[in-house]
Short mmCIF file of C-alpha atoms in Angstrom, two decimals:
data_model
loop_
_atom_site.label_atom_id
_atom_site.label_comp_id
_atom_site.label_asym_id
_atom_site.label_seq_id
_atom_site.Cartn_x
_atom_site.Cartn_y
_atom_site.Cartn_z
CA MET A 9 10.51 1.22 19.00
CA CYS A 10 12.94 4.05 18.39
CA ALA A 11 11.59 7.37 17.13
CA GLN A 12 11.70 7.72 13.36
CA GLU A 13 13.35 10.54 11.47
CA LYS A 14 11.22 13.65 11.94
CA ASN A 15 9.75 15.27 8.82
CA TRP A 16 7.02 17.89 8.87
CA TRP A 17 5.10 16.13 6.14
CA LYS A 18 4.84 12.94 8.19
CA GLU A 19 3.03 14.99 10.83
CA THR A 20 0.73 16.78 8.40
CA VAL A 21 -2.84 16.27 7.24
CA PHE A 22 -2.99 17.75 3.73
CA TYR A 23 -6.06 19.49 2.34
CA GLN A 24 -6.49 19.47 -1.43
CA ILE A 25 -8.00 22.62 -2.91
CA TYR A 26 -9.35 22.46 -6.43
CA MET A 27 -8.49 26.01 -7.46
CA PRO A 28 -11.54 27.15 -9.48
CA SER A 29 -14.02 25.78 -6.96
CA TYR A 30 -13.03 26.97 -3.49
CA ALA A 31 -13.83 30.67 -2.97
CA ASP A 32 -14.51 33.48 -5.46
CA SER A 33 -13.52 36.93 -4.15
CA ASN A 34 -14.23 39.08 -7.19
CA GLY A 35 -17.53 37.81 -8.55
CA ASP A 36 -16.36 36.22 -11.80
CA GLY A 37 -17.56 32.71 -10.94
CA TYR A 38 -14.09 31.26 -10.38
CA GLY A 39 -12.19 30.65 -7.17
CA ASP A 40 -9.06 32.74 -6.66
CA PHE A 41 -6.18 33.38 -4.26
CA LYS A 42 -7.86 36.26 -2.46
CA GLY A 43 -10.81 33.96 -1.88
CA ILE A 44 -8.64 31.15 -0.52
CA THR A 45 -6.73 33.62 1.66
CA SER A 46 -10.04 34.74 3.19
CA LYS A 47 -10.74 31.10 4.14
CA LEU A 48 -7.38 30.32 5.76
CA ASP A 49 -8.82 30.59 9.26
CA TYR A 50 -11.44 27.99 8.32
CA ILE A 51 -8.68 25.74 6.99
CA LYS A 52 -6.60 26.24 10.11
CA GLY A 53 -9.70 25.45 12.17
CA LEU A 54 -9.94 22.06 10.48
CA GLY A 55 -6.53 21.24 11.94
CA VAL A 56 -4.87 20.64 8.58
CA LYS A 57 -1.26 21.85 8.35
CA GLY A 58 -0.69 21.45 4.64
CA ILE A 59 -2.48 22.59 1.49
CA TRP A 60 -2.13 21.00 -1.94
CA LEU A 61 -3.17 23.44 -4.65
CA THR A 62 -4.22 22.11 -8.03
CA PRO A 63 -2.65 23.98 -10.99
CA PHE A 64 -2.93 27.76 -10.89
CA LEU A 65 -0.42 28.79 -13.58
CA LYS A 66 -1.50 30.66 -16.68
CA SER A 67 -3.53 28.34 -18.87
CA PRO A 68 -6.38 28.26 -21.40
CA LYS A 69 -7.86 25.71 -18.94
CA VAL A 70 -8.91 23.15 -21.50
CA ASP A 71 -8.07 20.72 -18.69
CA ASN A 72 -8.54 23.18 -15.82
CA GLY A 73 -4.93 24.23 -15.53
CA TYR A 74 -3.21 20.94 -16.26
CA ASP A 75 -2.45 22.57 -19.62
CA VAL A 76 0.17 25.17 -18.66
CA ALA A 77 0.82 28.11 -21.00
CA ASP A 78 3.22 30.05 -18.75
CA TYR A 79 5.16 28.38 -15.95
CA TYR A 80 6.08 31.69 -14.32
CA ALA A 81 2.73 33.44 -14.01
CA VAL A 82 -0.41 32.91 -11.95
CA ASP A 83 -3.42 32.65 -14.23
CA PRO A 84 -5.30 35.97 -14.17
CA VAL A 85 -8.54 34.22 -13.18
CA TYR A 86 -6.85 33.27 -9.90
CA GLY A 87 -5.14 36.63 -9.38
CA THR A 88 -1.53 37.75 -9.66
CA ASN A 89 1.84 36.48 -8.53
CA ASN A 90 1.60 38.98 -5.70
CA ASP A 91 -1.81 37.56 -4.66
CA PHE A 92 -0.14 34.17 -4.46
CA LYS A 93 2.70 35.59 -2.36
CA VAL A 94 0.20 37.12 0.06
CA PHE A 95 -1.67 33.82 0.29
CA LEU A 96 1.58 31.91 0.83
CA ASN A 97 2.75 34.28 3.56
CA GLU A 98 -0.62 34.18 5.31
CA ALA A 99 -0.68 30.38 5.18
CA HIS A 100 2.84 30.21 6.61
CA ARG A 101 1.86 32.70 9.32
CA ARG A 102 -0.81 30.23 10.40
CA GLY A 103 1.61 27.30 10.38
CA ILE A 104 0.26 25.87 7.12
CA LYS A 105 2.61 24.55 4.43
CA VAL A 106 1.73 24.83 0.74
CA ILE A 107 2.60 22.47 -2.10
CA MET A 108 1.71 23.22 -5.70
CA ASP A 109 0.74 20.97 -8.56
CA MET A 110 3.51 20.92 -11.16
CA VAL A 111 2.80 19.59 -14.65
CA VAL A 112 6.03 18.76 -16.49
CA ASN A 113 4.83 16.06 -18.86
CA HIS A 114 3.26 18.48 -21.31
CA THR A 115 2.41 22.10 -21.96
CA SER A 116 -0.55 23.82 -23.53
CA THR A 117 -0.22 24.44 -27.26
CA ASP A 118 -0.70 28.08 -26.18
CA CYS A 119 2.69 27.95 -24.46
CA ALA A 120 5.29 30.22 -26.10
CA TRP A 121 7.59 27.22 -26.42
CA PHE A 122 5.07 25.34 -28.56
CA LYS A 123 4.13 28.38 -30.59
CA GLU A 124 7.78 28.86 -31.51
CA ALA A 125 8.23 25.13 -32.12
CA SER A 126 5.33 25.04 -34.58
CA LYS A 127 6.64 27.94 -36.68
CA SER A 128 9.37 25.93 -38.39
CA LYS A 129 11.11 22.58 -38.38
CA THR A 130 14.31 24.50 -37.75
CA SER A 131 12.99 26.43 -34.75
CA PRO A 132 15.27 26.16 -31.67
CA TYR A 133 12.13 25.08 -29.77
CA ARG A 134 11.16 22.36 -32.26
CA ASP A 135 12.84 19.62 -30.21
CA TYR A 136 11.12 20.77 -27.02
CA TYR A 137 8.27 18.58 -28.31
CA ILE A 138 7.94 15.26 -30.12
CA TRP A 139 7.31 15.30 -33.85
CA ARG A 140 6.95 12.45 -36.36
CA ASN A 141 6.24 12.20 -40.04
CA ALA A 142 3.78 9.40 -39.34
CA PRO A 143 2.06 8.42 -36.06
CA ASN A 144 2.33 5.07 -34.33
CA ASN A 145 -0.63 3.40 -32.58
CA TRP A 146 -0.30 5.11 -29.19
CA GLU A 147 -3.60 6.33 -27.80
CA SER A 148 -4.49 9.41 -25.82
CA PHE A 149 -5.62 8.78 -22.25
CA PHE A 150 -8.64 10.94 -23.07
CA GLY A 151 -9.58 8.64 -25.94
CA GLY A 152 -8.58 8.42 -29.60
CA THR A 153 -5.15 8.80 -31.13
CA ALA A 154 -2.29 10.50 -29.28
CA TRP A 155 -1.14 12.26 -32.44
CA LYS A 156 -2.26 15.53 -34.01
CA ASN A 157 -1.42 16.58 -37.53
CA ASP A 158 0.27 19.97 -37.84
CA THR A 159 -0.88 21.03 -41.27
CA ALA A 160 1.73 23.78 -41.57
CA SER A 161 4.68 21.39 -41.35
CA GLY A 162 3.00 18.16 -42.38
CA GLN A 163 4.27 16.43 -39.24
CA TYR A 164 2.40 15.06 -36.25
CA TYR A 165 3.02 16.06 -32.63
CA TYR A 166 2.50 13.75 -29.69
CA HIS A 167 -0.11 14.44 -27.00
CA LYS A 168 -0.74 11.84 -24.35
CA PHE A 169 -3.81 13.77 -23.22
CA ASP A 170 -5.86 16.35 -25.15
CA GLU A 171 -4.58 17.56 -28.52
CA THR A 172 -4.08 21.02 -26.99
CA MET A 173 -1.61 19.50 -24.49
CA ALA A 174 1.62 18.68 -26.33
CA ASP A 175 4.10 16.34 -24.63
CA LEU A 176 7.54 17.66 -23.81
CA ASN A 177 10.60 15.88 -25.16
CA TRP A 178 12.56 14.81 -22.08
CA GLN A 179 15.40 13.57 -24.27
CA ASN A 180 16.26 17.23 -24.85
CA PRO A 181 18.61 18.63 -22.13
CA LYS A 182 17.23 22.11 -22.78
CA VAL A 183 13.77 20.93 -21.68
CA VAL A 184 15.25 19.52 -18.48
CA GLN A 185 17.03 22.81 -17.80
CA GLU A 186 13.86 24.81 -18.46
CA ILE A 187 11.86 22.75 -15.95
CA GLU A 188 14.62 22.93 -13.35
CA ASN A 189 14.53 26.73 -13.67
CA VAL A 190 10.76 26.68 -13.18
CA LEU A 191 11.10 24.66 -9.97
CA ARG A 192 13.72 27.05 -8.60
CA PHE A 193 11.50 30.05 -9.36
CA TRP A 194 8.68 28.75 -7.16
CA LEU A 195 10.97 27.31 -4.50
CA ASP A 196 12.66 30.70 -4.24
CA MET A 197 9.22 32.22 -3.74
CA GLY A 198 8.71 29.92 -0.76
CA VAL A 199 6.53 26.98 -1.80
CA ASP A 200 7.03 23.96 0.43
CA GLY A 201 7.07 21.37 -2.32
CA PHE A 202 5.39 19.93 -5.38
CA ARG A 203 2.89 17.33 -6.38
CA PHE A 204 4.25 16.14 -9.73
CA ASP A 205 1.49 15.28 -12.16
CA VAL A 206 1.68 11.96 -14.07
CA ILE A 207 5.40 11.93 -13.42
CA ASN A 208 6.04 8.46 -14.83
CA PHE A 209 4.50 9.46 -18.17
CA LEU A 210 7.49 11.56 -19.21
CA THR A 211 8.69 10.68 -22.69
CA THR A 212 12.36 10.23 -21.86
CA ASP A 213 13.21 7.56 -24.42
CA GLY A 214 11.40 8.84 -27.46
CA ILE A 215 8.68 7.14 -29.44
CA THR A 216 9.35 3.44 -29.54
CA LYS A 217 7.32 0.55 -30.94
CA ASP A 218 3.56 0.20 -31.08
CA ASN A 219 1.72 -0.80 -27.94
CA PRO A 220 0.20 -4.29 -28.05
CA VAL A 221 -3.57 -4.58 -28.32
CA LYS A 222 -5.42 -7.34 -26.49
CA ASP A 223 -9.14 -7.95 -27.01
CA GLY A 224 -9.43 -4.53 -28.60
CA VAL A 225 -7.83 -2.75 -25.63
CA GLN A 226 -4.40 -1.15 -25.91
CA GLU A 227 -1.84 -2.10 -23.28
CA HIS A 228 0.33 0.88 -22.37
CA LEU A 229 3.67 -0.89 -22.29
CA TYR A 230 5.89 1.57 -24.13
CA ASP A 231 4.32 5.01 -23.67
CA ILE A 232 4.55 5.16 -19.86
CA SER A 233 7.26 4.27 -17.32
CA GLN A 234 9.99 4.42 -19.95
CA PRO A 235 13.47 3.35 -18.78
CA GLY A 236 14.77 6.93 -18.55
CA VAL A 237 11.94 8.20 -16.33
CA LYS A 238 13.66 7.34 -13.06
CA ASN A 239 16.76 9.34 -13.96
CA ALA A 240 14.58 12.31 -14.90
CA ILE A 241 12.79 12.12 -11.55
CA LYS A 242 16.13 11.99 -9.75
CA GLN A 243 17.18 15.19 -11.50
CA LEU A 244 13.99 16.93 -10.41
CA LYS A 245 14.36 15.69 -6.85
CA LYS A 246 17.96 16.92 -6.73
CA VAL A 247 16.74 20.45 -7.45
CA VAL A 248 14.00 20.29 -4.81
CA ALA A 249 16.32 18.70 -2.24
CA SER A 250 18.73 21.61 -2.60
CA TYR A 251 16.11 23.63 -0.70
CA PRO A 252 15.91 22.34 2.90
CA GLY A 253 12.66 20.92 4.18
CA ARG A 254 10.80 20.67 0.88
CA PHE A 255 8.42 17.83 0.01
CA THR A 256 7.70 15.88 -3.18
CA VAL A 257 4.64 13.81 -4.10
CA GLY A 258 4.55 11.77 -7.27
CA GLU A 259 1.42 10.89 -9.18
CA ILE A 260 2.29 7.53 -10.72
CA GLY A 261 -0.06 6.22 -13.38
CA SER A 262 -0.56 2.81 -11.82
CA ASP A 263 -2.43 1.12 -8.99
CA LYS A 264 0.09 -1.70 -8.64
CA LEU A 265 2.34 -1.62 -5.59
CA ASP A 266 5.28 -3.20 -7.39
CA VAL A 267 5.19 -0.24 -9.83
CA LEU A 268 4.46 2.48 -7.27
CA LYS A 269 7.26 1.49 -4.92
CA GLN A 270 9.88 1.93 -7.68
CA TYR A 271 9.40 5.69 -7.59
CA GLN A 272 9.57 6.23 -3.82
CA ALA A 273 13.11 6.67 -2.51
CA PRO A 274 15.26 9.38 -0.90
CA GLU A 275 16.65 10.33 -4.31
CA MET A 276 13.23 10.15 -6.02
CA MET A 277 9.79 10.99 -4.61
CA ASP A 278 9.23 11.35 -0.85
CA VAL A 279 5.83 9.72 -1.32
CA VAL A 280 3.71 8.59 -4.24
CA PHE A 281 -0.05 8.53 -4.48
CA ASN A 282 -1.26 5.05 -3.60
CA PHE A 283 -4.05 4.63 -6.13
CA ASN A 284 -4.21 0.96 -5.18
CA PHE A 285 -5.88 2.29 -2.02
CA GLY A 286 -7.32 5.68 -2.92
CA SER A 287 -9.01 4.91 -6.23
CA MET A 288 -11.13 1.95 -5.15
CA ALA A 289 -14.35 1.93 -7.13
CA THR A 290 -16.35 0.17 -4.42
CA PHE A 291 -15.93 -0.29 -0.68
CA SER A 292 -14.63 -3.57 0.71
CA VAL A 293 -13.27 -4.04 4.22
CA GLN A 294 -11.16 -6.99 3.13
CA LYS A 295 -9.78 -5.13 0.12
CA ILE A 296 -8.84 -2.18 2.34
CA CYS A 297 -7.09 -4.46 4.82
CA ASP A 298 -5.23 -6.24 2.05
CA GLU A 299 -4.02 -2.93 0.62
CA LEU A 300 -2.98 -1.61 4.04
CA GLN A 301 -0.97 -4.78 4.61
CA GLY A 302 0.56 -4.52 1.16
CA MET A 303 1.57 -0.88 1.60
CA GLU A 304 2.99 -1.58 5.04
CA HIS A 305 5.22 -4.38 3.79
CA GLN A 306 6.03 -3.33 0.21
CA MET A 307 6.34 0.46 0.13
CA ASN A 308 9.81 1.95 0.58
CA GLY A 309 8.55 4.68 2.89
CA TYR A 310 5.32 6.24 4.07
CA PRO A 311 2.27 5.44 1.93
CA THR A 312 -0.33 8.06 1.12
CA LEU A 313 -3.86 7.66 2.45
CA PHE A 314 -6.86 9.20 0.68
CA PHE A 315 -10.23 8.34 -0.78
CA GLY A 316 -11.10 11.60 -2.51
CA SER A 317 -9.55 13.72 -5.25
CA HIS A 318 -10.44 15.88 -8.24
CA ASP A 319 -10.18 12.91 -10.60
CA MET A 320 -12.65 10.63 -8.80
CA PRO A 321 -16.31 10.79 -7.78
CA ARG A 322 -16.97 12.10 -4.28
CA MET A 323 -16.09 9.49 -1.65
CA ARG A 324 -19.48 9.80 0.07
CA ASP A 325 -21.20 8.59 -3.11
CA ARG A 326 -18.48 6.30 -4.44
CA LEU A 327 -17.65 4.40 -1.26
CA ALA A 328 -20.17 5.30 1.44
CA ASP A 329 -23.56 4.84 -0.26
CA GLY A 330 -24.39 8.46 0.56
CA ASN A 331 -24.01 7.78 4.30
CA THR A 332 -22.02 10.47 6.17
CA ASP A 333 -21.26 8.15 9.10
CA LYS A 334 -19.74 5.59 6.75
CA ALA A 335 -17.78 8.32 4.97
CA LEU A 336 -16.44 9.57 8.30
CA ALA A 337 -15.43 6.05 9.35
CA GLN A 338 -13.45 5.71 6.12
CA THR A 339 -11.81 9.08 6.75
CA ALA A 340 -10.94 7.98 10.29
CA LEU A 341 -8.99 5.14 8.71
CA THR A 342 -6.94 7.53 6.56
CA LEU A 343 -6.23 9.76 9.56
CA THR A 344 -5.08 7.00 11.90
CA ALA A 345 -3.37 4.36 9.74
CA ARG A 346 0.33 4.70 8.98
CA GLY A 347 0.87 7.15 6.14
CA VAL A 348 0.39 10.71 4.93
CA PRO A 349 -3.33 11.59 4.76
CA PHE A 350 -4.90 13.82 2.10
CA VAL A 351 -8.41 15.27 2.53
CA TYR A 352 -10.24 16.57 -0.54
CA TYR A 353 -11.99 19.92 -0.08
CA GLY A 354 -15.68 19.53 0.76
CA ASP A 355 -15.36 15.94 1.92
CA GLU A 356 -15.33 17.35 5.43
CA LEU A 357 -18.88 18.53 4.67
CA GLY A 358 -19.90 15.25 3.08
CA MET A 359 -20.30 16.97 -0.30
CA ARG A 360 -21.86 14.81 -3.01
CA ASN A 361 -21.48 14.33 -6.76
CA ILE A 362 -23.00 16.56 -9.38
CA THR A 363 -24.26 15.08 -12.66
CA ALA A 364 -24.48 16.73 -16.06
CA ASP A 365 -28.08 16.71 -17.27
CA SER A 366 -27.06 17.84 -20.76
CA PHE A 367 -23.91 18.16 -22.85
CA SER A 368 -23.92 21.91 -22.20
CA GLU A 369 -23.37 21.25 -18.48
CA ILE A 370 -20.20 19.23 -19.07
CA VAL A 371 -16.96 21.10 -18.43
CA ASP A 372 -14.47 18.23 -18.20
CA ILE A 373 -12.52 17.67 -21.41
CA GLN A 374 -12.31 13.94 -20.73
CA ALA A 375 -16.10 13.65 -20.56
CA LYS A 376 -16.54 15.83 -23.64
CA THR A 377 -14.10 13.67 -25.58
CA HIS A 378 -15.97 10.47 -24.70
CA TYR A 379 -19.28 12.12 -25.61
CA ASN A 380 -17.98 13.19 -29.03
CA ILE A 381 -16.48 9.77 -29.71
CA ALA A 382 -19.84 8.16 -28.89
CA ILE A 383 -21.65 10.55 -31.24
CA ARG A 384 -19.15 9.82 -34.04
CA GLN A 385 -19.83 6.12 -33.47
CA GLY A 386 -23.51 6.76 -34.20
CA LYS A 387 -24.82 6.48 -30.65
CA PRO A 388 -27.86 8.60 -29.74
CA GLU A 389 -27.33 11.72 -27.60
CA THR A 390 -28.95 10.13 -24.54
CA GLU A 391 -26.51 7.22 -24.62
CA ALA A 392 -23.57 9.51 -25.36
CA LEU A 393 -24.48 11.57 -22.27
CA ILE A 394 -24.57 8.44 -20.12
CA ILE A 395 -21.13 7.45 -21.41
CA ALA A 396 -19.82 10.98 -20.83
CA ASN A 397 -21.06 11.00 -17.24
CA GLN A 398 -19.35 7.69 -16.60
CA HIS A 399 -16.04 9.38 -17.43
CA ASN A 400 -16.97 12.83 -16.12
CA ARG A 401 -14.55 14.25 -13.56
CA ASP A 402 -16.86 17.21 -12.94
CA LYS A 403 -18.69 15.05 -10.37
CA SER A 404 -16.34 16.07 -7.55
CA ARG A 405 -15.43 19.56 -8.76
CA SER A 406 -18.53 21.56 -7.80
CA PRO A 407 -18.15 24.77 -5.77
CA MET A 408 -17.38 24.60 -2.06
CA GLN A 409 -20.60 24.91 -0.08
CA TRP A 410 -20.02 27.67 2.46
CA ASP A 411 -23.55 28.67 3.40
CA ALA A 412 -27.20 28.70 2.28
CA VAL A 413 -26.94 31.95 0.31
CA GLU A 414 -27.35 31.73 -3.47
CA TYR A 415 -24.50 29.84 -5.15
CA ALA A 416 -23.63 28.33 -1.76
CA GLY A 417 -21.68 31.41 -0.70
CA PHE A 418 -18.98 30.47 -3.19
CA SER A 419 -19.68 33.40 -5.51
CA THR A 420 -22.15 36.21 -6.14
CA VAL A 421 -22.66 35.10 -9.75
CA THR A 422 -23.31 31.87 -11.60
CA PRO A 423 -20.18 29.72 -11.04
CA TRP A 424 -18.11 28.13 -13.76
CA ILE A 425 -19.67 24.75 -12.89
CA LYS A 426 -23.03 23.88 -11.36
CA VAL A 427 -23.57 23.97 -7.59
CA ASN A 428 -24.94 20.85 -5.94
CA ALA A 429 -28.65 21.29 -5.25
CA ASP A 430 -28.25 20.20 -1.61
CA PHE A 431 -26.20 23.26 -0.60
CA LYS A 432 -28.91 24.92 1.50
CA ASN A 433 -28.82 22.16 4.10
CA ASN A 434 -25.34 20.82 3.51
CA ASN A 435 -22.86 23.66 4.00
CA ALA A 436 -20.09 24.77 6.32
CA ALA A 437 -22.22 27.30 8.22
CA VAL A 438 -24.97 24.81 9.06
CA LEU A 439 -22.59 21.97 9.91
CA SER A 440 -20.33 24.16 12.06
CA ALA A 441 -23.27 24.82 14.39
CA ASP A 442 -24.00 21.10 14.85
CA ASN A 443 -21.58 19.47 17.30
CA GLY A 444 -22.34 16.01 15.93
CA SER A 445 -21.94 16.93 12.26
CA ILE A 446 -19.47 15.26 9.96
CA LEU A 447 -17.53 18.55 9.87
CA ASN A 448 -17.02 18.75 13.63
CA ARG A 449 -16.18 15.08 13.87
CA TYR A 450 -13.58 15.60 11.13
CA LYS A 451 -12.04 18.33 13.26
CA LYS A 452 -11.89 16.07 16.32
CA LEU A 453 -10.18 13.29 14.39
CA ILE A 454 -7.65 15.63 12.77
CA THR A 455 -6.91 17.22 16.15
CA LEU A 456 -6.32 13.76 17.56
CA ARG A 457 -3.84 12.93 14.82
CA ASN A 458 -2.08 16.24 15.40
CA THR A 459 -1.65 15.59 19.12
CA GLU A 460 -0.81 11.88 19.21
CA LEU A 461 2.72 11.27 17.94
CA ALA A 462 2.00 7.55 17.68
CA LEU A 463 -0.54 8.34 14.93
CA GLN A 464 2.16 10.23 13.04
CA TYR A 465 5.25 8.09 13.55
CA GLY A 466 4.16 4.83 15.16
CA LEU A 467 4.56 1.42 13.61
CA CYS A 468 1.34 -0.29 12.61
CA ILE A 469 0.86 -3.69 14.27
CA ASN A 470 -1.95 -6.19 14.83
CA LEU A 471 -3.89 -5.14 11.73
CA SER A 472 -6.98 -7.34 11.54
CA CYS A 473 -10.33 -7.54 9.78
CA ASN A 474 -13.00 -9.50 11.59
CA GLU A 475 -16.75 -9.36 10.94
CA ASN A 476 -16.42 -6.12 8.95
CA ARG A 477 -14.32 -4.47 11.65
CA ILE A 478 -10.88 -3.02 11.01
CA SER A 479 -8.53 -2.70 13.94
CA PHE A 480 -4.84 -1.94 14.37
CA THR A 481 -2.41 -0.51 16.88
CA ARG A 482 0.12 2.26 16.33
CA VAL A 483 3.21 1.87 18.53
CA LEU A 484 5.75 4.58 19.31
CA ASN A 485 8.21 4.08 22.17
CA ALA A 486 6.06 3.55 25.29
CA GLU A 487 2.78 4.51 23.65
CA LYS A 488 0.21 2.27 22.03
CA VAL A 489 -2.81 3.75 20.26
CA THR A 490 -5.44 1.25 19.15
CA VAL A 491 -8.04 2.03 16.51
CA VAL A 492 -11.24 0.05 15.98
CA ILE A 493 -13.52 0.97 13.06
CA ASN A 494 -16.81 -0.90 12.82
CA PHE A 495 -18.31 -1.31 9.36
CA GLY A 496 -20.58 -4.15 10.52
CA THR A 497 -23.21 -4.89 13.15
CA PRO A 498 -23.16 -3.34 16.65
CA TYR A 499 -20.22 -4.52 18.70
CA TYR A 500 -18.98 -4.06 22.27
CA CYS A 501 -15.22 -3.59 22.43
CA SER A 502 -13.46 -4.71 25.56
CA VAL A 503 -10.94 -2.02 26.45
CA PRO A 504 -8.09 -2.62 28.92
CA LYS A 505 -8.68 -0.98 32.32
CA LYS A 506 -5.58 1.19 32.08
CA ALA A 507 -6.55 2.51 28.64
CA GLU A 508 -7.50 6.13 28.00
CA ILE A 509 -10.32 6.50 25.48
CA LEU A 510 -9.39 9.26 23.03
CA TYR A 511 -12.39 9.05 20.69
CA GLY A 512 -15.69 7.17 20.65
CA GLU A 513 -17.34 4.66 22.98
CA ARG A 514 -16.87 0.99 23.84
CA GLN A 515 -20.26 0.18 22.34
CA LEU A 516 -19.83 0.64 18.60
CA LYS A 517 -22.78 0.97 16.25
CA ALA A 518 -22.32 0.55 12.51
CA TYR A 519 -19.68 3.03 11.27
CA ASP A 520 -18.57 4.02 14.77
CA VAL A 521 -14.90 4.55 15.60
CA LEU A 522 -13.13 3.84 18.88
CA ILE A 523 -9.58 5.04 19.59
CA TYR A 524 -7.82 4.39 22.88
CA LYS A 525 -4.29 4.75 24.22
CA ILE A 526 -2.19 2.67 26.59
CA LEU A 527 1.03 3.90 28.16
CA GLU A 528 3.42 1.04 28.84
CA ASN A 529 5.25 1.15 32.20
#
């Protein structure tokens, strides 16, 4: 096989940091840039070479920063623009790239644009948003109607998410120009790319007909993936591509490969998040193999590989039955299969879910919305709390567990969200001292991916699933790296005599991983 086109992001393991929950430097209970900067040596020690930051721009944080009020300013809770510059320079000094979450589907209603738009129907900012005299049947993805009555004007504005998050009107060229200016501002500052939030949700074609309803459930046929979305994405990519070596990731609101692949192309997104793979609710070896095969044959470029994120329960609980060995085996798959791997902060420690024991412990707006809907429907508080926890994204957003000191070493005060009760035994300090811990095995696997070019650029061949074992070979020029991951009963793997074992042993117990390399003559 000939070597593929080199791109830094194809060689990079990305580490997602949920901004409020990583490291608090000033004792206010929220993570911040000075805190993250102080942990860069830890991050470098993991072997990751890229950081994805969740939103950090000025925001009332109804949805933890996905409701932007000012596209040009770091939110004061995270520091200043200069704090970000220091962090960015220090990350780059350590050879770590940084991509930022960019939300261009909507703004906070606290945004100056919306405040001006709501003053008058004749405001020059009025058409930055979407207004109607009467709503259609489109629903919010947080539950309930997607329309909010503006009593001052008598019109309704459209919000695909919370009512404090008004959708931008992508039919308006001025909106497009505003967002392009925002991208240039951060690219000029030195960011290495963007993760574009819900990028196929942009309302580029206006409000069209009602969505159909089947068995009481609305089908989102007309409010997402509108015909003009692809052209809008191309415009955004053109701006980013004018800065050499930058990277784009698209969050596409679908888990169907035939939808996802439409948004991955040189003139669109470099990669898209493969929720067909990453958002599995339960673990299935056959399902994983089927998705790997599908991504290999259907995607237009590199797939993304991940099992954890801020929108899903922790992978150890969701997919690994609480077992750290099983969680590590699943991570080994994401680090060795063909694609761009993303690791969610704390998964390297085997962090677990938190659960709200009362409504007062819920922070997530999505969970709060479902709780309030249940109460309005007459359900008792106990049932409403159960429903809320089913939709609660707080599960995976608890503070990073650094050590056994109070509040897990994350902060000196009560954090913005509860700390998992297991922090005294499950933290970075304790696990760092244990050579066989999930943390140190993470490091070994990431180091292996960083050093073996076949794991970065190699074709994936001979993918098979037999007796709950996944195996495949990555091939690059004269190198072949074979990966065997055992999710079943103990198994002895026969390894060719001329093979060099890179990780693991021939005798595989349940959840063991074996990686070996053969150099062809």
